[in-house]
Amino acid sequence: MMSPEESRMYAITITAGVVSWVILHRNPIRGDRAACVAAATLVAIYCGLYFGTKVTSIHALQLTILLTTVYGGALASTTVAYRFSPLHPLALFPGPKLWFSSSIRLAVASAGGHRHHVLSKLHRRYGKFVRIGPNHLSISSSHAGHVIYTGANAMSKGPSYTIPGHVDAVALFFKVPKEAHAERKRIWAQAFTSNGVSAFYVALRKRTHELVSCILRRCNKDGVVDLTECLDHWSYDIMGDMVFGGCSELELMKNGDAGGLISGGRMATAANEVFGQIPWLMDIVWHLPTTKHMHQLHHLAGHMMRRRMDASGTVDHKDLSSYLISREHATGNPIPVRDLEIDAAIAILAGSDPVATAMSFIVYFLLRHPNSYNHLQRELEEAFPDQEHLTEDKLAALPYLTAVINEGLRLSTPFFLQRQVPMGGSTIDGVAIPGGTIVAVDSHSQQHDEENFGPDADTFRPERWLPGELGTYAPLNKRAFTPFTAGRYACLGKTFAMHEMRMAVAQLTMSLDMSFPDNYDQGAFLSKVRVVRATFFEQPLLVKVQPKAAAK
Ligand code: HEM
């Protein structure tokens, strides 16, 4: 039997748990701060019990653990009960019940790398709107994109873009106030006008020539090379030139990446994606020493940025840093160094990873579809009969080349870009969505939907991008194709990325004969891909190559 004193103590503890829920529900706090408060409270309870009552130290410890468990249990059960209750604003949306209780289920699906397949299945089962978290909706509708991403009142980024709490910086990619984002984007955008982009062509051509030499140099005795790795190194080297000009220390095609810079960058992107579903946990995780590997790129980018700032007076051509280092438009104040360091790391990651990933997929699909590969070779041979210099403008005019790239992007960009509904709520595709809800269009479902791309939507068919090639009635819903997204947070590097991919696909196709090695498991390449925003190829793309001239 419990004494009246004990009963009172438990009643107070349970009430404290419920009251904490009410407070935290309205005013979420940073995870690392919450962890400190919790630790301090534990110590205070223990001391209170030990010094304030006559119990032994062991008994005080037992009671502290018991009270903490009761308190945590009351807090957790109130939270879960509310999330399942009809009072919750998303109560009427269908979805797998287990996912309603906590964002952990979504984080686990994200960490597994197959979230896009899981979401596609959920949409097939529950329809266009699926509740996938306490406060999250996944939406599969090409009409939703306008309200969420592109319209005049496009929504702000959701909590998964939260910069770890202790980093006090404004960075383009992360969740920052609308005005701060717009101001920073204006500065970045100067580097991506057609004039700005053309300043990077020299580096692009030089690096793409180096890519061919790098591939041939790294072939084993059977002529087989890990193309995924070569493409990673190529795209990082280009971004080093683009961001830091002559101050880049990235020479991965030449020196390799023994320190795991690229894998660290990918892990950081993935950690952000997974823990971004539970921002309070990310604030804690980011302090752990195990994340050291992930900070490597940030440190190196910071170091190169500082070197670049020191060299400011001596640099005669425009790299991205020259725009960022210049003074901020509205205030006339320079961008703080800590912001520049994060922006530099973001530029390298945002500009290299998706390009290298898309390139691996494009080459893979071409090798699996010899008709498309032959078609492309014919187009390139006709356009460049003397193998004269490839130029960005001439390549951009080749319809099949662009179709190949679009098709590769369609099948390899399962982005799930979270945005937050403004407090007043919103109507998406005719459905009222409560304010504060986190929403995202499941682009994988959209880009693989038969209604948008026909019954062969899962198949690589570049012809679908050429008007009339698949017959008049073949569907091609371009609105459902969103590899670069659009609107306020649209990819700044779209034009340059398309130039990079056209240049590399053309250069590889014209310089090399490529095929799969004899024992290569072609199916496993796709089934072993994991996407946690960054793409992890657990089976790299191995390709057998031979220089074209030698082959003839
Ligand atoms: C195939 C290549 C690429 C793809 C598929 C791609 C895709 C995207 C997507 C979907 C976003 C929106 C991300 C979000 O809202 O979470 C984005 C943003 C961004 N991308 Fe790209 N990107 C590519 C290449 C590049 C390149 C080459 C650069 C730079 C040279 C670049 C720079 C950026 C930047 C700076 C942002 C942030 C824009 C903002 O938040 O306002 N991207 N990209």
XYZ file of C-alpha atoms in Angstrom, residues 131-518:
388
model
C -0.274 11.246 -42.356
C 3.264 10.014 -41.773
C 4.064 11.604 -38.431
C 2.451 13.428 -35.548
C 2.427 16.592 -37.560
C 3.522 15.444 -41.042
C 1.679 14.857 -44.286
C 3.089 13.294 -47.423
C 1.252 14.457 -50.538
C 1.270 12.820 -53.930
C -0.272 15.323 -56.301
C 1.263 17.406 -59.049
C -1.194 20.223 -58.182
C 0.199 20.455 -54.649
C 3.593 21.696 -55.834
C 2.238 25.101 -56.803
C 0.862 25.949 -53.347
C 3.734 24.373 -51.431
C 6.804 25.292 -53.458
C 6.234 27.687 -56.325
C 3.234 29.965 -55.829
C 3.423 33.580 -54.696
C 2.896 32.445 -51.080
C 5.115 29.373 -51.270
C 5.703 27.866 -47.856
C 8.799 28.171 -45.690
C 11.199 25.314 -45.085
C 10.166 22.854 -42.390
C 12.018 21.889 -39.212
C 14.145 19.288 -41.018
C 16.167 22.248 -42.315
C 16.971 23.369 -38.799
C 20.595 24.208 -38.479
C 21.927 22.512 -35.326
C 20.814 24.788 -32.475
C 24.251 25.807 -31.258
C 25.339 27.070 -34.701
C 24.267 30.662 -34.750
C 24.450 31.454 -38.469
C 22.401 32.441 -41.489
C 23.049 29.985 -44.309
C 21.273 29.759 -47.631
C 20.197 26.146 -47.405
C 18.901 26.102 -43.830
C 15.701 27.383 -42.279
C 16.199 31.103 -41.809
C 13.743 34.022 -41.937
C 12.287 34.641 -45.411
C 13.936 38.046 -45.790
C 17.381 36.782 -44.715
C 17.097 33.913 -47.194
C 16.012 36.213 -50.027
C 18.870 38.615 -49.333
C 21.476 35.857 -49.249
C 20.022 34.242 -52.358
C 20.284 37.509 -54.269
C 24.021 37.481 -53.610
C 24.449 33.845 -54.645
C 22.283 34.355 -57.714
C 24.771 36.772 -59.276
C 27.073 33.804 -59.851
C 24.315 31.895 -61.646
C 23.196 34.407 -64.282
C 24.084 33.290 -67.832
C 27.144 35.553 -67.707
C 28.114 34.349 -64.259
C 27.787 30.691 -65.236
C 29.820 31.115 -68.418
C 32.793 32.116 -66.234
C 32.858 28.506 -65.003
C 32.961 26.886 -68.465
C 36.760 26.854 -68.599
C 36.969 24.863 -65.369
C 34.145 22.580 -66.507
C 35.863 21.701 -69.809
C 39.267 21.247 -68.198
C 37.927 19.054 -65.411
C 35.843 16.945 -67.800
C 38.926 16.232 -69.922
C 40.691 15.257 -66.717
C 37.787 12.942 -65.910
C 38.479 10.881 -69.040
C 42.207 10.639 -68.170
C 41.350 9.850 -64.552
C 39.053 6.996 -65.647
C 41.701 5.520 -67.952
C 44.413 5.885 -65.303
C 42.327 4.135 -62.645
C 41.285 1.145 -64.777
C 42.444 -2.215 -63.494
C 44.177 -4.723 -65.777
C 40.778 -5.814 -67.184
C 39.939 -2.245 -68.095
C 37.354 -1.977 -65.271
C 36.945 1.199 -63.266
C 34.786 2.373 -60.373
C 32.921 5.068 -62.273
C 30.921 6.202 -59.224
C 34.132 7.214 -57.484
C 35.602 8.970 -60.550
C 32.387 10.961 -61.000
C 32.364 11.928 -57.312
C 35.927 13.219 -57.563
C 35.205 15.045 -60.828
C 32.181 16.859 -59.408
C 34.002 17.852 -56.204
C 36.969 19.206 -58.174
C 34.644 21.302 -60.348
C 32.896 22.728 -57.318
C 36.245 23.523 -55.681
C 37.159 25.603 -58.759
C 33.729 27.174 -58.917
C 33.583 28.204 -55.265
C 37.212 29.074 -54.483
C 38.880 29.619 -57.872
C 42.652 29.211 -57.489
C 42.363 28.765 -53.706
C 40.697 25.368 -53.960
C 42.623 22.550 -52.333
C 40.331 19.935 -53.846
C 42.264 17.770 -56.293
C 40.464 14.515 -55.771
C 40.873 13.196 -59.322
C 44.614 13.588 -58.868
C 45.082 12.705 -55.200
C 42.067 10.549 -54.364
C 40.059 10.956 -51.183
C 41.880 8.882 -48.587
C 40.490 11.033 -45.732
C 36.887 10.239 -46.667
C 35.884 13.854 -47.315
C 33.056 12.810 -49.640
C 31.696 10.068 -47.402
C 31.826 12.479 -44.436
C 29.861 15.069 -46.424
C 27.276 12.467 -47.388
C 26.970 11.267 -43.796
C 26.402 14.864 -42.671
C 23.675 15.313 -45.300
C 22.072 12.029 -44.265
C 22.282 12.859 -40.545
C 20.594 16.160 -41.244
C 17.847 14.385 -43.161
C 17.253 11.742 -40.478
C 17.598 13.823 -37.330
C 15.935 16.743 -39.048
C 12.693 14.783 -38.547
C 13.371 15.105 -34.799
C 15.177 18.458 -34.525
C 15.529 18.333 -30.712
C 17.491 15.098 -31.083
C 19.716 16.595 -33.789
C 20.713 19.365 -31.372
C 22.012 16.690 -29.031
C 23.559 14.361 -31.635
C 25.540 17.175 -33.250
C 27.608 17.530 -30.047
C 28.706 13.894 -30.022
C 32.339 13.152 -30.880
C 31.194 10.408 -33.295
C 30.064 13.122 -35.710
C 33.660 14.379 -36.162
C 34.015 12.687 -39.564
C 30.945 14.590 -40.754
C 32.390 17.982 -39.888
C 35.455 17.446 -42.104
C 34.002 19.129 -45.169
C 32.786 22.079 -43.109
C 36.279 22.538 -41.639
C 38.044 22.237 -45.002
C 35.547 24.558 -46.720
C 36.029 27.035 -43.866
C 39.792 26.844 -44.266
C 39.614 27.363 -48.059
C 37.181 30.237 -47.579
C 39.576 31.989 -45.201
C 42.460 31.475 -47.690
C 40.222 32.824 -50.429
C 39.375 35.902 -48.343
C 43.054 36.581 -47.769
C 43.647 36.328 -51.523
C 40.742 38.644 -52.362
C 42.785 41.460 -53.821
C 44.748 39.153 -56.139
C 41.942 37.112 -57.731
C 41.074 38.356 -61.208
C 38.147 36.128 -62.182
C 34.747 35.672 -60.638
C 34.255 32.572 -58.520
C 31.276 32.097 -56.202
C 33.302 33.354 -53.229
C 33.931 36.690 -54.885
C 30.183 37.393 -54.753
C 29.792 36.085 -51.208
C 32.776 38.019 -49.902
C 31.386 41.218 -51.381
C 29.275 43.329 -49.069
C 25.711 42.420 -48.304
C 23.258 44.443 -50.395
C 20.645 45.651 -47.957
C 22.814 46.557 -45.009
C 26.171 47.124 -46.658
C 27.620 44.824 -43.998
C 29.906 41.980 -44.990
C 28.568 38.468 -44.517
C 30.038 37.149 -41.229
C 32.892 34.662 -41.675
C 31.007 31.878 -39.846
C 28.152 32.240 -42.391
C 30.624 32.230 -45.291
C 32.161 29.017 -44.008
C 28.796 27.246 -43.865
C 27.705 28.634 -47.235
C 30.980 27.394 -48.759
C 30.436 23.878 -47.413
C 26.826 23.966 -48.641
C 27.944 25.085 -52.093
C 30.375 22.173 -52.382
C 27.835 19.638 -51.147
C 24.811 21.001 -53.021
C 26.770 21.359 -56.242
C 28.715 18.118 -56.346
C 26.707 15.309 -54.794
C 23.534 15.521 -56.889
C 25.464 15.928 -60.134
C 27.745 12.943 -59.474
C 24.760 10.847 -58.387
C 22.681 11.721 -61.437
C 25.667 10.986 -63.685
C 26.110 7.491 -62.216
C 22.452 6.757 -62.871
C 22.547 8.190 -66.392
C 25.562 6.102 -67.424
C 23.998 3.037 -65.781
C 20.719 3.492 -67.677
C 22.535 4.084 -70.968
C 24.523 0.869 -70.565
C 21.360 -1.050 -69.702
C 19.551 0.373 -72.733
C 21.840 -0.094 -75.735
C 19.301 1.419 -78.147
C 19.326 4.668 -76.220
C 23.118 4.551 -75.961
C 23.431 4.053 -79.752
C 20.903 6.798 -80.448
C 22.920 9.181 -78.291
C 26.205 8.219 -79.970
C 24.680 8.904 -83.395
C 23.405 12.308 -82.297
C 26.803 13.290 -80.926
C 28.729 12.013 -83.960
C 26.482 14.012 -86.278
C 26.833 17.157 -84.174
C 30.599 16.849 -83.754
C 31.818 14.938 -86.836
C 35.432 15.980 -86.373
C 35.282 15.529 -82.623
C 35.935 19.276 -82.415
C 35.657 21.018 -79.061
C 32.386 20.411 -77.319
C 30.741 23.649 -76.316
C 27.983 24.121 -73.762
C 25.677 25.944 -76.195
C 26.002 23.374 -78.942
C 25.438 20.523 -76.508
C 22.375 22.274 -75.084
C 20.844 22.232 -78.579
C 20.960 18.423 -78.844
C 17.464 17.127 -78.035
C 18.313 13.496 -77.357
C 21.180 14.362 -75.021
C 18.891 16.562 -72.923
C 16.180 13.879 -73.063
C 18.643 11.298 -71.702
C 19.531 13.590 -68.834
C 15.914 14.464 -68.027
C 15.017 10.801 -68.007
C 17.956 9.953 -65.744
C 16.920 12.738 -63.368
C 13.284 11.629 -63.395
C 14.251 8.160 -62.230
C 16.896 9.156 -59.696
C 15.701 12.175 -57.713
C 13.232 11.000 -55.061
C 13.365 14.267 -53.135
C 10.977 14.861 -50.268
C 11.343 18.554 -49.524
C 9.571 19.500 -46.337
C 7.759 22.800 -45.975
C 5.580 24.160 -43.182
C 1.998 25.361 -43.664
C 1.636 28.981 -42.459
C -0.182 29.462 -39.158
C -3.465 30.465 -40.824
C -3.648 27.122 -42.677
C -3.776 26.474 -46.395
C -5.764 24.647 -49.051
C -3.833 22.093 -51.076
C -5.479 20.373 -54.016
C -8.901 21.213 -52.541
C -8.113 19.940 -49.029
C -7.832 22.241 -45.992
C -4.523 21.736 -44.194
C -4.131 23.081 -40.638
C -1.496 25.733 -39.906
C 1.884 24.444 -38.712
C 1.562 21.082 -40.503
C 4.745 19.845 -42.139
C 4.033 18.889 -45.734
C 6.070 17.529 -48.619
C 5.297 16.281 -52.087
C 6.530 12.749 -52.556
C 8.364 13.357 -55.824
C 9.204 9.682 -56.286
C 5.517 8.757 -56.484
C 4.904 11.663 -58.840
C 7.869 10.982 -61.105
C 6.978 7.286 -61.338
C 3.216 7.737 -61.664
C 1.613 6.127 -64.723
C -0.888 8.981 -64.951
C 1.985 11.415 -65.339
C 4.359 9.359 -67.475
C 2.384 6.460 -68.939
C 2.343 2.709 -68.276
C 6.122 2.462 -68.735
C 6.767 5.162 -66.118
C 9.329 2.965 -64.330
C 11.325 2.428 -67.538
C 14.177 4.533 -68.896
C 12.775 5.951 -72.150
C 14.389 9.250 -73.165
C 12.054 9.371 -76.178
C 9.192 10.446 -73.916
C 10.829 13.889 -73.759
C 10.818 14.307 -77.555
C 7.463 15.642 -78.789
C 5.483 13.030 -80.714
C 8.105 10.248 -80.374
C 5.887 7.995 -78.273
C 2.663 8.857 -80.079
C 0.304 11.739 -79.534
C -1.394 10.324 -76.446
C 1.679 9.375 -74.419
C 1.354 11.331 -71.170
C 4.136 13.673 -70.158
C 3.130 15.741 -67.171
C 6.094 18.092 -66.884
C 4.605 19.609 -63.741
C 5.249 16.298 -61.988
C 8.951 16.401 -62.919
C 10.672 18.402 -60.196
C 14.334 17.360 -59.816
C 15.444 20.930 -59.148
C 12.193 22.033 -57.510
C 11.014 25.584 -58.260
C 10.043 28.808 -56.522
C 11.688 30.556 -53.624
C 14.058 27.721 -52.679
C 14.640 26.399 -56.206
C 18.030 25.028 -57.131
C 20.331 27.855 -58.104
C 22.693 25.561 -59.975
C 20.139 24.050 -62.376
C 21.553 25.604 -65.556
C 25.135 24.857 -64.625
C 24.253 21.315 -63.505
C 22.608 20.654 -66.879
C 25.751 21.947 -68.630
C 27.936 19.739 -66.437
C 25.909 16.619 -67.125
C 25.638 17.289 -70.875
C 29.379 17.920 -71.075
C 30.291 14.798 -69.106
C 27.825 12.467 -70.847
C 28.980 13.727 -74.251
C 32.671 13.560 -73.388
C 32.436 10.039 -71.959
C 30.317 8.802 -74.861
C 32.623 10.285 -77.486
C 35.935 9.364 -75.864
C 35.231 5.921 -74.434
C 33.568 2.652 -75.269
C 31.755 1.676 -72.093
C 30.092 -1.594 -71.116
C 29.315 -3.562 -67.956
C 32.061 -5.939 -66.834
C 31.195 -9.605 -67.478
